[in-house]
CSV table of C-alpha atoms in Angstrom, one decimal:
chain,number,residue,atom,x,y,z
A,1,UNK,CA,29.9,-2.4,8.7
A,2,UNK,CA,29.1,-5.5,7.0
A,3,UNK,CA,25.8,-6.3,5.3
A,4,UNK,CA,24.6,-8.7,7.4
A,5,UNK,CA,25.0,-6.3,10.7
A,6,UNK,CA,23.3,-3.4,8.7
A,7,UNK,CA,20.5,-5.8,7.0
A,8,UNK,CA,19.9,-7.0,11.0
A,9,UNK,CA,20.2,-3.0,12.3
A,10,UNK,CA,17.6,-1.9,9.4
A,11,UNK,CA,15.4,-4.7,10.3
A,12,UNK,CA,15.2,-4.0,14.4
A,13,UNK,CA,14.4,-0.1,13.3
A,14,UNK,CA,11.5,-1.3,11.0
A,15,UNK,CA,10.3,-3.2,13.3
A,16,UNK,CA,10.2,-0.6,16.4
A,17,UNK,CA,8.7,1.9,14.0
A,18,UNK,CA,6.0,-0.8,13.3
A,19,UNK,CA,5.6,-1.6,16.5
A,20,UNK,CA,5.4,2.4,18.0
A,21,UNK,CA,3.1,3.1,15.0
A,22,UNK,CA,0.8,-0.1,16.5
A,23,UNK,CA,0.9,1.3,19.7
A,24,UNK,CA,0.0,4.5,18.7
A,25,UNK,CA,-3.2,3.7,16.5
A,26,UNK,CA,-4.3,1.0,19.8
A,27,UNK,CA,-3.9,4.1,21.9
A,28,UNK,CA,-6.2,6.2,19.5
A,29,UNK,CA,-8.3,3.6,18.1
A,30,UNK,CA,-11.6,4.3,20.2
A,31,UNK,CA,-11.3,8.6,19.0
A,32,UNK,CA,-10.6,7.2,15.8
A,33,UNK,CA,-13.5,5.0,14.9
A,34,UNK,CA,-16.2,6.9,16.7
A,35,UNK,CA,-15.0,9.6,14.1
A,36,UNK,CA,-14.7,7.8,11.0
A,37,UNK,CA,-16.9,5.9,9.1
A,38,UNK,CA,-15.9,2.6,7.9
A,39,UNK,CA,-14.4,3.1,3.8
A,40,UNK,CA,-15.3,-0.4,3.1
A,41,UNK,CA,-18.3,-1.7,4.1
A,42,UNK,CA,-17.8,-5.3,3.2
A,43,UNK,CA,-16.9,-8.0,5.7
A,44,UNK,CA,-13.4,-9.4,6.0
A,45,UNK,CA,-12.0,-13.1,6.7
A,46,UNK,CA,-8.5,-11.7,7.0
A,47,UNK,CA,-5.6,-13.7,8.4
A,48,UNK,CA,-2.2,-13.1,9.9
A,49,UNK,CA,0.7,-13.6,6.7
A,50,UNK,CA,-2.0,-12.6,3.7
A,51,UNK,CA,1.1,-10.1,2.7
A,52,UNK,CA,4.1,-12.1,3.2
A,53,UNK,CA,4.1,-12.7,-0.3
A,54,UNK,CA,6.0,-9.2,-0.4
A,55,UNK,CA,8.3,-10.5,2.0
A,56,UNK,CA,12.1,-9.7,0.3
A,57,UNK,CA,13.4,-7.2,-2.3
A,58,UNK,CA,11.9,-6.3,-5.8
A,59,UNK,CA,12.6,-4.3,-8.9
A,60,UNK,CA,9.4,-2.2,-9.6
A,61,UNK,CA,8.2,-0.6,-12.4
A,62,UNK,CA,5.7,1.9,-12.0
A,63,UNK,CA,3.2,3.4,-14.8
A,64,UNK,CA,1.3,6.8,-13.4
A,65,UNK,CA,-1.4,8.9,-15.2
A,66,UNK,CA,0.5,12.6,-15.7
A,67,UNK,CA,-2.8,13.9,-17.6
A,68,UNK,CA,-6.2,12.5,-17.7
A,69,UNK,CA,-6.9,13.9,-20.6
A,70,UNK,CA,-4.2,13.3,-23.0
A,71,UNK,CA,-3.9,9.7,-21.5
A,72,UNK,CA,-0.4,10.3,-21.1
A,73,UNK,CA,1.9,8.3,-18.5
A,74,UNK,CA,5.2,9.0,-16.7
A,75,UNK,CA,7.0,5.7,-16.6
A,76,UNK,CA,10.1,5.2,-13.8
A,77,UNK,CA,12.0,2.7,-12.2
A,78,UNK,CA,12.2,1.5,-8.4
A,79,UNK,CA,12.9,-0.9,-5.7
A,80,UNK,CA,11.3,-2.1,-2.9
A,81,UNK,CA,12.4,-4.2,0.6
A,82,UNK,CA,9.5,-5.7,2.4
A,83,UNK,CA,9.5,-7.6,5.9
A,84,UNK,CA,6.9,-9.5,7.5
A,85,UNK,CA,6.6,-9.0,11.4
A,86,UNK,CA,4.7,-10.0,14.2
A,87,UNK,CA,3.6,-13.4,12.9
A,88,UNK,CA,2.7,-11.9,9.8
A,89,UNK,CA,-0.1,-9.2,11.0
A,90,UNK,CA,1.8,-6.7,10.0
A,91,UNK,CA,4.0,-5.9,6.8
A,92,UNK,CA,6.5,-3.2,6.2
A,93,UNK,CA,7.5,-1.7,3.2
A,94,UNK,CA,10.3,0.4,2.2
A,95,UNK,CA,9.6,2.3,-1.4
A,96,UNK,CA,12.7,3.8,-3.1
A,97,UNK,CA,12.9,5.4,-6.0
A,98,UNK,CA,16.3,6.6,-6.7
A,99,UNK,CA,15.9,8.9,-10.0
A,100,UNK,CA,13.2,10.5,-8.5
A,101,UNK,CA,15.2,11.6,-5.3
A,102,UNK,CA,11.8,9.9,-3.4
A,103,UNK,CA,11.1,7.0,-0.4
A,104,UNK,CA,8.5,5.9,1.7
A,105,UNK,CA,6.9,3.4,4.0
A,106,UNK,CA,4.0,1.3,3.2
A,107,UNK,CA,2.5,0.0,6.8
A,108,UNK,CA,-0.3,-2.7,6.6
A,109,UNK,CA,-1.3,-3.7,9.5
A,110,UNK,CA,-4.1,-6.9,10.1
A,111,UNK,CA,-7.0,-5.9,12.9
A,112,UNK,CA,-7.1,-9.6,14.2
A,113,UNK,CA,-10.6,-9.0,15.9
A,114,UNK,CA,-12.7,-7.4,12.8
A,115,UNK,CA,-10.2,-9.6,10.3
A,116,UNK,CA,-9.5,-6.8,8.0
A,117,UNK,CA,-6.3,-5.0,6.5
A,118,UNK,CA,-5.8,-1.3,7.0
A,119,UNK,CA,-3.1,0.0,4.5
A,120,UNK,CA,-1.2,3.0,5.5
A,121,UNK,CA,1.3,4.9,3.6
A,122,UNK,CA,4.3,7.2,5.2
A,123,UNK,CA,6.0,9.7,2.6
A,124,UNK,CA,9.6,9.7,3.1
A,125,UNK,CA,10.0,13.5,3.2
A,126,UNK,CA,7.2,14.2,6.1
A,127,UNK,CA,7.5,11.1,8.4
A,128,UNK,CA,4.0,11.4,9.0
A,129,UNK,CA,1.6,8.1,9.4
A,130,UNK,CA,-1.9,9.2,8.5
A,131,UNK,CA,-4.7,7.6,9.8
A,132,UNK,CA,-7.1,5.9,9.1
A,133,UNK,CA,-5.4,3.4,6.8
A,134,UNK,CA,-7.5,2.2,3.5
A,135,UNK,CA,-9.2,-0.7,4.4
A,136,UNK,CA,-9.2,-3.8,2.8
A,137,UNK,CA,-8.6,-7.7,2.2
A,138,UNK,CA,-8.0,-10.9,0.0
A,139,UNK,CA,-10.8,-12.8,-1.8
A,140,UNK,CA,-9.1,-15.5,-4.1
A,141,UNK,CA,-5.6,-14.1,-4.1
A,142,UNK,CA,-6.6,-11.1,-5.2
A,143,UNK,CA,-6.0,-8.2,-2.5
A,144,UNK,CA,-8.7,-5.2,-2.9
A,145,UNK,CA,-8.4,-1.9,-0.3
A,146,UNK,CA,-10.9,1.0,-1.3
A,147,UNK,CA,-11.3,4.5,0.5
A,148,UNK,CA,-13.4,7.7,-0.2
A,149,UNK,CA,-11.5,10.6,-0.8
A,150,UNK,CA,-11.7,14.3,-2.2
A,151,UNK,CA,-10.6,15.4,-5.2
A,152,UNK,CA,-10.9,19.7,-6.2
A,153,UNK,CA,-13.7,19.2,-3.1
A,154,UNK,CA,-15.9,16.5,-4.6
A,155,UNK,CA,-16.1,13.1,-3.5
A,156,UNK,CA,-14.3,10.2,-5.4
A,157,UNK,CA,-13.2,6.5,-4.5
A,158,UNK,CA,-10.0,5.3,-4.5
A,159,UNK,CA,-9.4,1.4,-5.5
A,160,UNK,CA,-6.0,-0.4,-5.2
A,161,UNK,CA,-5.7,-3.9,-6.0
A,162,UNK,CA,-3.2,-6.3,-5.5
A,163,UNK,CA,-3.1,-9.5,-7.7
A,164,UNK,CA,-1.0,-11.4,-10.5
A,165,UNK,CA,0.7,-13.0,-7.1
A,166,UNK,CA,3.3,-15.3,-7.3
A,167,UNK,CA,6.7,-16.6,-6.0
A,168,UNK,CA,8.2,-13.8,-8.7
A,169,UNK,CA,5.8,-11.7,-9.6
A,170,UNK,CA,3.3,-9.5,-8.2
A,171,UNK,CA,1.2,-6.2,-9.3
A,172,UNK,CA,-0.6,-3.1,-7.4
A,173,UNK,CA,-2.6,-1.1,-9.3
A,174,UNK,CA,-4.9,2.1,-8.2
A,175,UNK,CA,-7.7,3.6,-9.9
A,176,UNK,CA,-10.2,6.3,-9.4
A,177,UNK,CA,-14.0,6.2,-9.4
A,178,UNK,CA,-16.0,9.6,-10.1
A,179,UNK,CA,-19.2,8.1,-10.3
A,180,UNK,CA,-19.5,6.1,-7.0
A,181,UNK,CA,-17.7,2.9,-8.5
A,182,UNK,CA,-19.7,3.0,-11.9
A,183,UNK,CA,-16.8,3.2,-13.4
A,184,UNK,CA,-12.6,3.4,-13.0
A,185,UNK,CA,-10.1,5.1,-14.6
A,186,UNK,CA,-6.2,3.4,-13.8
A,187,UNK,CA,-3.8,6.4,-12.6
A,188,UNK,CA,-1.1,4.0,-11.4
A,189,UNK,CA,0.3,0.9,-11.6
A,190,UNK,CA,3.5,-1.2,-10.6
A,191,UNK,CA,4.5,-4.4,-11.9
A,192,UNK,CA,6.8,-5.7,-9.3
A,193,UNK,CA,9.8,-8.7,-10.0
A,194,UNK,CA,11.4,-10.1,-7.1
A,195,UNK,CA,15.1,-10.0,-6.7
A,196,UNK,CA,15.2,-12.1,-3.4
């Protein structure tokens, strides 16, 4: 099979699991936000194409926190392939990491009505989309998405940013608050280089 007809075959699959994953969340979206508070309580001016800056294939370097208290970091390799669909409200990532034996599926996804990104994440080994997404947006090119989450049963937020965006370049970096955004401690980041 040449790699045009398998570039054009991985693209139509992305796309129907995008747009089943759509349907889906539509379908539960009334359950789902009488259940759930909103993560981010600031308002949103998002637009249709804020992410297809990822749009194409990148080398990654990632950085992650193994131990808190030693400071030290596991440092790895990996690649990314990212389309833009739907006139840009929705972006699909494909995360590999070969030495790791790892893949997954970011899924960001624009709510055109309240104008604000909801980022979802699907781990390659479960196949499971988990909702709700961490919510989000850009302010001056800089992408921030925030969530509460548990960690050993006590509350903590979770921050990822997106910025140092260019034609080339670009960086995603998540941190941890344990004192209700006080403060954050970095636990991963990935400097991304584009390929194409």
């Amino acid at each position: 099979m040449s790699t045009t007809n398998h570039d054009s075959q991985r693209r139509v699959l992305l796309q129907t699991a995008a747009g089943i994953a759509v349907s889906q969340l539509a379908a539960n979206k009334a359950a789902a936000t009488a259940s759930t508070k909103p993560m981010n309580k600031k308002e949103h001016n998002g637009k249709p194409g804020e992410f297809d800056f990822l749009s194409g294939s990148w080398k990654i370097s990632h950085r992650r926190l193994k131990n808190r208290v030693t400071k030290e970091w596991d440092v790895f390799e990996g690649e990314a392939t990212c389309w833009s669909i739907l006139g840009g409200v929705v972006s699909v990532e494909e995360l590999r990491i070969p030495a790791r034996n790892f893949s997954g599926m970011g899924l960001r996804m624009l709510d055109v009505e309240n104008k604000q990104w909801s980022d979802f994440w699907v781990n390659g080994r479960a196949g499971v989309l988990t909702p709700p997404g961490v919510i989000g947006g850009f302010e001056n090119g800089v992408g921030l998405f925030v969530s509460d989450e548990e960690e050993e049963g006590k509350p903590i937020k979770v921050r990822g940013i997106w910025d140092n965006i260019s034609a080339a370049t670009c960086r995603w970096q998540q941190a941890a608050s344990r004192d209700d955004g006080k403060t954050w401690e970095d636990n991963w980041i990935m400097d991304w280089v584009r390929v194409s």
